[in-house]
PDB file of C-alpha atoms in Angstrom:
ATOM      1  CA  MET A   1     -40.237 140.493 154.817  1.00 60.00           C
ATOM      2  CA  PHE A   2     -36.986 141.687 156.461  1.00 56.00           C
ATOM      3  CA  LYS A   3     -36.895 138.594 158.687  1.00 58.00           C
ATOM      4  CA  LEU A   4     -37.308 136.343 155.634  1.00 56.00           C
ATOM      5  CA  ILE A   5     -34.467 138.084 153.734  1.00 65.00           C
ATOM      6  CA  PHE A   6     -32.261 138.075 156.866  1.00 57.00           C
ATOM      7  CA  GLY A   7     -32.991 134.360 157.366  1.00 57.00           C
ATOM      8  CA  PHE A   8     -32.101 133.614 153.756  1.00 57.00           C
ATOM      9  CA  PHE A   9     -28.749 135.428 153.979  1.00 58.00           C
ATOM     10  CA  THR A  10     -28.000 133.844 157.338  1.00 58.00           C
ATOM     11  CA  ALA A  11     -28.690 130.409 155.868  1.00 57.00           C
ATOM     12  CA  LEU A  12     -26.494 131.219 152.885  1.00 54.00           C
ATOM     13  CA  LEU A  13     -23.583 132.335 155.097  1.00 54.00           C
ATOM     14  CA  LEU A  14     -23.939 129.334 157.392  1.00 53.00           C
ATOM     15  CA  ALA A  15     -24.011 126.985 154.415  1.00 54.00           C
ATOM     16  CA  ALA A  16     -20.826 128.559 153.037  1.00 54.00           C
ATOM     17  CA  ALA A  17     -19.073 128.234 156.421  1.00 52.00           C
ATOM     18  CA  ALA A  18     -20.226 124.636 156.796  1.00 49.00           C
ATOM     19  CA  GLN A  19     -19.006 123.805 153.275  1.00 53.00           C
ATOM     20  CA  ALA A  20     -15.554 125.208 154.071  1.00 51.00           C
ATOM     21  CA  GLN A  21     -15.380 123.045 157.210  1.00 53.00           C
ATOM     22  CA  SER A  22     -16.906 119.886 155.717  1.00 58.00           C
ATOM     23  CA  GLY A  23     -13.628 117.890 155.768  1.00 72.00           C
ATOM     24  CA  TYR A  24     -12.592 118.874 159.295  1.00 80.00           C
ATOM     25  CA  LYS A  25     -12.787 116.129 161.936  1.00 86.00           C
ATOM     26  CA  ILE A  26     -14.258 117.528 165.127  1.00 86.00           C
ATOM     27  CA  LYS A  27     -12.161 117.107 168.296  1.00 84.00           C
ATOM     28  CA  THR A  28     -12.981 116.992 171.976  1.00 85.00           C
ATOM     29  CA  GLY A  29     -12.946 120.559 173.321  1.00 84.00           C
ATOM     30  CA  ASP A  30     -14.077 122.188 170.049  1.00 84.00           C
ATOM     31  CA  THR A  31     -17.096 124.503 170.205  1.00 85.00           C
ATOM     32  CA  LEU A  32     -19.773 123.955 167.577  1.00 85.00           C
ATOM     33  CA  ARG A  33     -22.316 126.543 166.456  1.00 89.00           C
ATOM     34  CA  VAL A  34     -25.712 124.994 165.716  1.00 89.00           C
ATOM     35  CA  GLU A  35     -28.400 127.034 163.958  1.00 90.00           C
ATOM     36  CA  VAL A  36     -31.987 125.801 163.597  1.00 88.00           C
ATOM     37  CA  LEU A  37     -33.762 128.128 161.158  1.00 87.00           C
ATOM     38  CA  GLU A  38     -37.268 127.059 162.188  1.00 87.00           C
ATOM     39  CA  ASP A  39     -36.679 127.909 165.875  1.00 86.00           C
ATOM     40  CA  ASP A  40     -34.157 130.631 166.818  1.00 84.00           C
ATOM     41  CA  SER A  41     -34.447 129.720 170.507  1.00 85.00           C
ATOM     42  CA  LEU A  42     -32.635 126.440 169.760  1.00 84.00           C
ATOM     43  CA  SER A  43     -29.678 128.078 168.012  1.00 85.00           C
ATOM     44  CA  ARG A  44     -26.578 128.072 170.220  1.00 85.00           C
ATOM     45  CA  SER A  45     -22.912 127.239 170.637  1.00 84.00           C
ATOM     46  CA  THR A  46     -22.171 123.921 172.293  1.00 83.00           C
ATOM     47  CA  LEU A  47     -18.963 122.382 173.603  1.00 83.00           C
ATOM     48  CA  VAL A  48     -17.760 118.944 172.511  1.00 86.00           C
ATOM     49  CA  LEU A  49     -17.542 117.134 175.840  1.00 82.00           C
ATOM     50  CA  PRO A  50     -14.635 114.893 176.945  1.00 81.00           C
ATOM     51  CA  ASP A  51     -16.678 111.812 175.941  1.00 84.00           C
ATOM     52  CA  GLY A  52     -16.844 113.217 172.377  1.00 85.00           C
ATOM     53  CA  SER A  53     -20.528 114.136 172.406  1.00 85.00           C
ATOM     54  CA  ILE A  54     -22.588 117.322 172.431  1.00 86.00           C
ATOM     55  CA  THR A  55     -25.909 117.850 174.171  1.00 82.00           C
ATOM     56  CA  PHE A  56     -28.645 119.728 172.382  1.00 84.00           C
ATOM     57  CA  PRO A  57     -32.230 120.574 173.386  1.00 85.00           C
ATOM     58  CA  LEU A  58     -34.858 118.178 171.980  1.00 84.00           C
ATOM     59  CA  ALA A  59     -32.065 115.968 170.585  1.00 83.00           C
ATOM     60  CA  GLY A  60     -30.177 114.848 173.693  1.00 83.00           C
ATOM     61  CA  GLY A  61     -26.624 113.582 173.270  1.00 85.00           C
ATOM     62  CA  VAL A  62     -25.130 113.410 169.788  1.00 87.00           C
ATOM     63  CA  ALA A  63     -21.698 111.934 168.953  1.00 87.00           C
ATOM     64  CA  ALA A  64     -19.384 114.592 167.505  1.00 85.00           C
ATOM     65  CA  ALA A  65     -15.667 113.891 168.075  1.00 85.00           C
ATOM     66  CA  GLY A  66     -13.934 112.276 165.107  1.00 87.00           C
ATOM     67  CA  ARG A  67     -16.813 113.145 162.793  1.00 87.00           C
ATOM     68  CA  THR A  68     -17.399 115.903 160.236  1.00 88.00           C
ATOM     69  CA  VAL A  69     -19.821 118.810 160.653  1.00 88.00           C
ATOM     70  CA  ASP A  70     -22.033 117.254 157.937  1.00 89.00           C
ATOM     71  CA  GLN A  71     -22.346 114.008 159.899  1.00 89.00           C
ATOM     72  CA  VAL A  72     -23.268 115.884 163.084  1.00 86.00           C
ATOM     73  CA  ARG A  73     -25.743 118.054 161.149  1.00 89.00           C
ATOM     74  CA  ASN A  74     -27.464 114.946 159.735  1.00 91.00           C
ATOM     75  CA  ASP A  75     -27.749 113.355 163.186  1.00 90.00           C
ATOM     76  CA  LEU A  76     -29.117 116.558 164.727  1.00 90.00           C
ATOM     77  CA  THR A  77     -31.604 116.996 161.893  1.00 90.00           C
ATOM     78  CA  ASN A  78     -32.859 113.418 162.320  1.00 91.00           C
ATOM     79  CA  ALA A  79     -33.112 113.814 166.101  1.00 90.00           C
ATOM     80  CA  LEU A  80     -35.020 117.125 165.836  1.00 87.00           C
ATOM     81  CA  THR A  81     -37.419 116.142 163.015  1.00 89.00           C
ATOM     82  CA  PRO A  82     -40.077 114.506 165.288  1.00 90.00           C
ATOM     83  CA  ASN A  83     -40.438 117.862 167.089  1.00 87.00           C
ATOM     84  CA  PHE A  84     -41.334 119.844 163.930  1.00 86.00           C
ATOM     85  CA  ALA A  85     -44.141 119.678 161.372  1.00 88.00           C
ATOM     86  CA  ALA A  86     -41.551 119.548 158.556  1.00 89.00           C
ATOM     87  CA  LYS A  87     -37.899 118.553 158.493  1.00 90.00           C
ATOM     88  CA  PRO A  88     -35.943 121.425 160.132  1.00 88.00           C
ATOM     89  CA  ARG A  89     -33.051 123.169 158.419  1.00 90.00           C
ATOM     90  CA  VAL A  90     -30.038 122.695 160.692  1.00 87.00           C
ATOM     91  CA  PHE A  91     -26.609 124.178 160.117  1.00 88.00           C
ATOM     92  CA  VAL A  92     -23.522 123.147 162.082  1.00 86.00           C
ATOM     93  CA  SER A  93     -20.165 124.896 161.992  1.00 86.00           C
ATOM     94  CA  VAL A  94     -17.016 124.912 164.107  1.00 84.00           C
ATOM     95  CA  ASP A  95     -17.226 128.041 166.244  1.00 80.00           C
ATOM     96  CA  ALA A  96     -13.892 127.612 168.071  1.00 79.00           C
ATOM     97  CA  LEU A  97     -11.128 125.026 168.028  1.00 80.00           C
ATOM     98  CA  ALA A  98     -10.032 123.230 171.180  1.00 75.00           C
ATOM     99  CA  GLU A  99      -7.190 124.867 173.068  1.00 72.00           C
ATOM    100  CA  PRO A 100      -4.017 122.825 172.584  1.00 69.00           C
ATOM    101  CA  ALA A 101      -2.852 121.072 175.708  1.00 60.00           C
ATOM    102  CA  VAL A 102      -0.057 123.029 177.359  1.00 57.00           C
ATOM    103  CA  ARG A 103       2.818 120.817 178.351  1.00 59.00           C
ATOM    104  CA  SER A 104       4.712 121.848 181.385  1.00 53.00           C
ATOM    105  CA  THR A 105       8.381 122.584 180.853  1.00 57.00           C
ATOM    106  CA  VAL A 106       9.087 122.311 184.555  1.00 56.00           C
ATOM    107  CA  VAL A 107      10.656 118.960 185.359  1.00 54.00           C
ATOM    108  CA  ALA A 108      10.272 117.723 188.879  1.00 54.00           C
ATOM    109  CA  PRO A 109      13.636 116.902 190.401  1.00 56.00           C
ATOM    110  CA  ARG A 110      14.313 113.212 190.745  1.00 53.00           C
ATOM    111  CA  ALA A 111      15.321 111.857 194.101  1.00 52.00           C
ATOM    112  CA  VAL A 112      17.523 109.196 192.482  1.00 56.00           C
ATOM    113  CA  ARG A 113      20.172 109.533 189.781  1.00 77.00           C
ATOM    114  CA  ALA A 114      21.939 106.975 187.627  1.00 86.00           C
ATOM    115  CA  VAL A 115      25.630 106.136 188.028  1.00 89.00           C
ATOM    116  CA  TYR A 116      27.425 103.185 186.464  1.00 90.00           C
ATOM    117  CA  VAL A 117      29.831 100.623 187.871  1.00 91.00           C
ATOM    118  CA  MET A 118      31.878  98.242 185.711  1.00 89.00           C
ATOM    119  CA  GLY A 119      34.843  95.918 185.847  1.00 89.00           C
ATOM    120  CA  GLU A 120      35.896  93.788 188.808  1.00 90.00           C
ATOM    121  CA  ILE A 121      32.795  94.460 190.884  1.00 91.00           C
ATOM    122  CA  THR A 122      30.314  91.885 192.144  1.00 89.00           C
ATOM    123  CA  THR A 123      27.261  93.426 190.429  1.00 87.00           C
ATOM    124  CA  PRO A 124      28.287  95.704 187.543  1.00 87.00           C
ATOM    125  CA  GLY A 125      25.697  97.905 185.873  1.00 87.00           C
ATOM    126  CA  MET A 126      23.574 100.950 186.577  1.00 88.00           C
ATOM    127  CA  LEU A 127      22.951 102.080 190.153  1.00 87.00           C
ATOM    128  CA  GLU A 128      20.286 104.483 191.296  1.00 86.00           C
ATOM    129  CA  ALA A 129      22.120 106.781 193.663  1.00 81.00           C
ATOM    130  CA  SER A 130      20.609 109.502 195.816  1.00 82.00           C
ATOM    131  CA  ARG A 131      21.929 113.070 195.810  1.00 82.00           C
ATOM    132  CA  SER A 132      24.409 112.275 198.568  1.00 85.00           C
ATOM    133  CA  THR A 133      25.712 108.840 197.504  1.00 87.00           C
ATOM    134  CA  THR A 134      29.489 108.661 197.815  1.00 88.00           C
ATOM    135  CA  LEU A 135      32.026 106.624 195.853  1.00 87.00           C
ATOM    136  CA  LEU A 136      32.418 104.076 198.675  1.00 88.00           C
ATOM    137  CA  GLN A 137      28.647 103.750 199.076  1.00 90.00           C
ATOM    138  CA  ALA A 138      28.277 103.048 195.343  1.00 90.00           C
ATOM    139  CA  LEU A 139      30.944 100.343 195.511  1.00 90.00           C
ATOM    140  CA  ALA A 140      29.132  98.785 198.469  1.00 90.00           C
ATOM    141  CA  GLN A 141      25.765  99.040 196.697  1.00 89.00           C
ATOM    142  CA  ALA A 142      27.265  97.172 193.725  1.00 89.00           C
ATOM    143  CA  GLY A 143      28.256  94.285 196.010  1.00 91.00           C
ATOM    144  CA  GLY A 144      31.883  95.225 196.621  1.00 89.00           C
ATOM    145  CA  LEU A 145      35.106  94.414 194.816  1.00 89.00           C
ATOM    146  CA  THR A 146      35.925  90.952 193.465  1.00 88.00           C
ATOM    147  CA  ARG A 147      39.135  89.201 194.542  1.00 88.00           C
ATOM    148  CA  PHE A 148      40.696  90.132 191.190  1.00 88.00           C
ATOM    149  CA  ALA A 149      40.082  93.881 191.566  1.00 89.00           C
ATOM    150  CA  ALA A 150      42.990  96.313 191.290  1.00 88.00           C
ATOM    151  CA  ASP A 151      41.863  98.191 194.417  1.00 85.00           C
ATOM    152  CA  LYS A 152      44.695 100.746 194.121  1.00 87.00           C
ATOM    153  CA  ARG A 153      43.658 101.874 190.601  1.00 88.00           C
ATOM    154  CA  ILE A 154      39.878 102.379 190.767  1.00 89.00           C
ATOM    155  CA  GLN A 155      38.772 105.040 188.297  1.00 89.00           C
ATOM    156  CA  LEU A 156      36.007 107.585 188.620  1.00 88.00           C
ATOM    157  CA  ARG A 157      35.179 108.845 185.146  1.00 89.00           C
ATOM    158  CA  ARG A 158      33.269 112.110 185.073  1.00 86.00           C
ATOM    159  CA  GLY A 159      32.820 113.551 181.613  1.00 84.00           C
ATOM    160  CA  ASN A 160      36.268 113.731 179.985  1.00 88.00           C
ATOM    161  CA  LYS A 161      38.140 113.534 183.291  1.00 87.00           C
ATOM    162  CA  ILE A 162      39.478 110.413 184.993  1.00 86.00           C
ATOM    163  CA  TYR A 163      40.191 110.438 188.729  1.00 86.00           C
ATOM    164  CA  LEU A 164      42.153 107.600 190.376  1.00 88.00           C
ATOM    165  CA  TYR A 165      41.105 106.242 193.749  1.00 87.00           C
ATOM    166  CA  ASN A 166      43.104 103.949 196.060  1.00 87.00           C
ATOM    167  CA  TYR A 167      40.731 101.841 198.133  1.00 84.00           C
ATOM    168  CA  ARG A 168      43.477 100.797 200.552  1.00 82.00           C
ATOM    169  CA  THR A 169      44.524 104.337 201.505  1.00 84.00           C
ATOM    170  CA  ASN A 170      41.127 105.978 200.857  1.00 79.00           C
ATOM    171  CA  GLY A 171      42.766 108.595 198.677  1.00 74.00           C
ATOM    172  CA  GLY A 172      43.743 109.346 195.145  1.00 70.00           C
ATOM    173  CA  SER A 173      44.122 112.087 192.563  1.00 71.00           C
ATOM    174  CA  GLY A 174      41.783 114.672 194.039  1.00 69.00           C
ATOM    175  CA  ILE A 175      39.119 112.277 195.298  1.00 82.00           C
ATOM    176  CA  SER A 176      38.420 110.151 198.329  1.00 84.00           C
ATOM    177  CA  GLY A 177      35.843 107.542 199.269  1.00 84.00           C
ATOM    178  CA  SER A 178      33.557 110.325 200.452  1.00 85.00           C
ATOM    179  CA  THR A 179      33.414 112.008 197.009  1.00 85.00           C
ATOM    180  CA  VAL A 180      29.736 112.574 196.158  1.00 87.00           C
ATOM    181  CA  LEU A 181      28.718 111.125 192.810  1.00 87.00           C
ATOM    182  CA  VAL A 182      26.840 113.029 190.123  1.00 87.00           C
ATOM    183  CA  PRO A 183      24.511 111.629 187.425  1.00 87.00           C
ATOM    184  CA  GLY A 184      26.424 109.913 184.646  1.00 87.00           C
ATOM    185  CA  ASP A 185      29.509 109.088 186.728  1.00 89.00           C
ATOM    186  CA  VAL A 186      31.195 105.816 185.767  1.00 91.00           C
ATOM    187  CA  ILE A 187      33.244 103.824 188.256  1.00 90.00           C
ATOM    188  CA  VAL A 188      35.702 101.458 186.584  1.00 91.00           C
ATOM    189  CA  VAL A 189      37.390  98.780 188.684  1.00 92.00           C
ATOM    190  CA  PRO A 190      40.200  97.289 186.564  1.00 91.00           C
ATOM    191  CA  GLN A 191      41.600  93.774 186.943  1.00 89.00           C
ATOM    192  CA  ARG A 192      44.790  93.577 188.983  1.00 85.00           C
ATOM    193  CA  ARG A 193      48.060  92.653 187.324  1.00 85.00           C
ATOM    194  CA  LEU A 194      50.078  89.530 188.096  1.00 80.00           C
ATOM    195  CA  PHE A 195      52.219  90.885 190.947  1.00 77.00           C
ATOM    196  CA  GLU A 196      50.033  93.787 192.045  1.00 70.00           C
TER     197      GLU A 196
END
């Protein structure tokens, strides 16, 4: 008698839990609790596999991901019915939700960095420079100066600062041709004036 009353209350609680979860779409990695009232040895928790299915004794593989608990319960009931004299009472509920994927906040350092070259240069645009690329190397990588370049007034723009570089003397306002570039640097080669 106690087992019958316990079974009734268990069924009632499982039905209430299943009703509360009826609209939830199951996801890969969720854990489902499956109760078969006619055979306690079948009742268990089962993981939704990466392919979106669960495996269950006497039923085999059953699709679960993207479906509701009611849909999975119906499929399990239909798969188990041939193994029982009468249609079994199956209850399915979500036992545990999938752990959210943890995204790494560590960014691997890049071996190349972007710098920009514009103006009187053979190939203006973005350059991928290594950590040790210098101003002269960037100019060479961009194809060199055109014949109209003002080679005495080349600008290195870094943030809000503008540094002047003289190609002919390899010097300027605080920089030289061996100045190492940093990501985001812009090299501007202006057009020379009439008598420059």
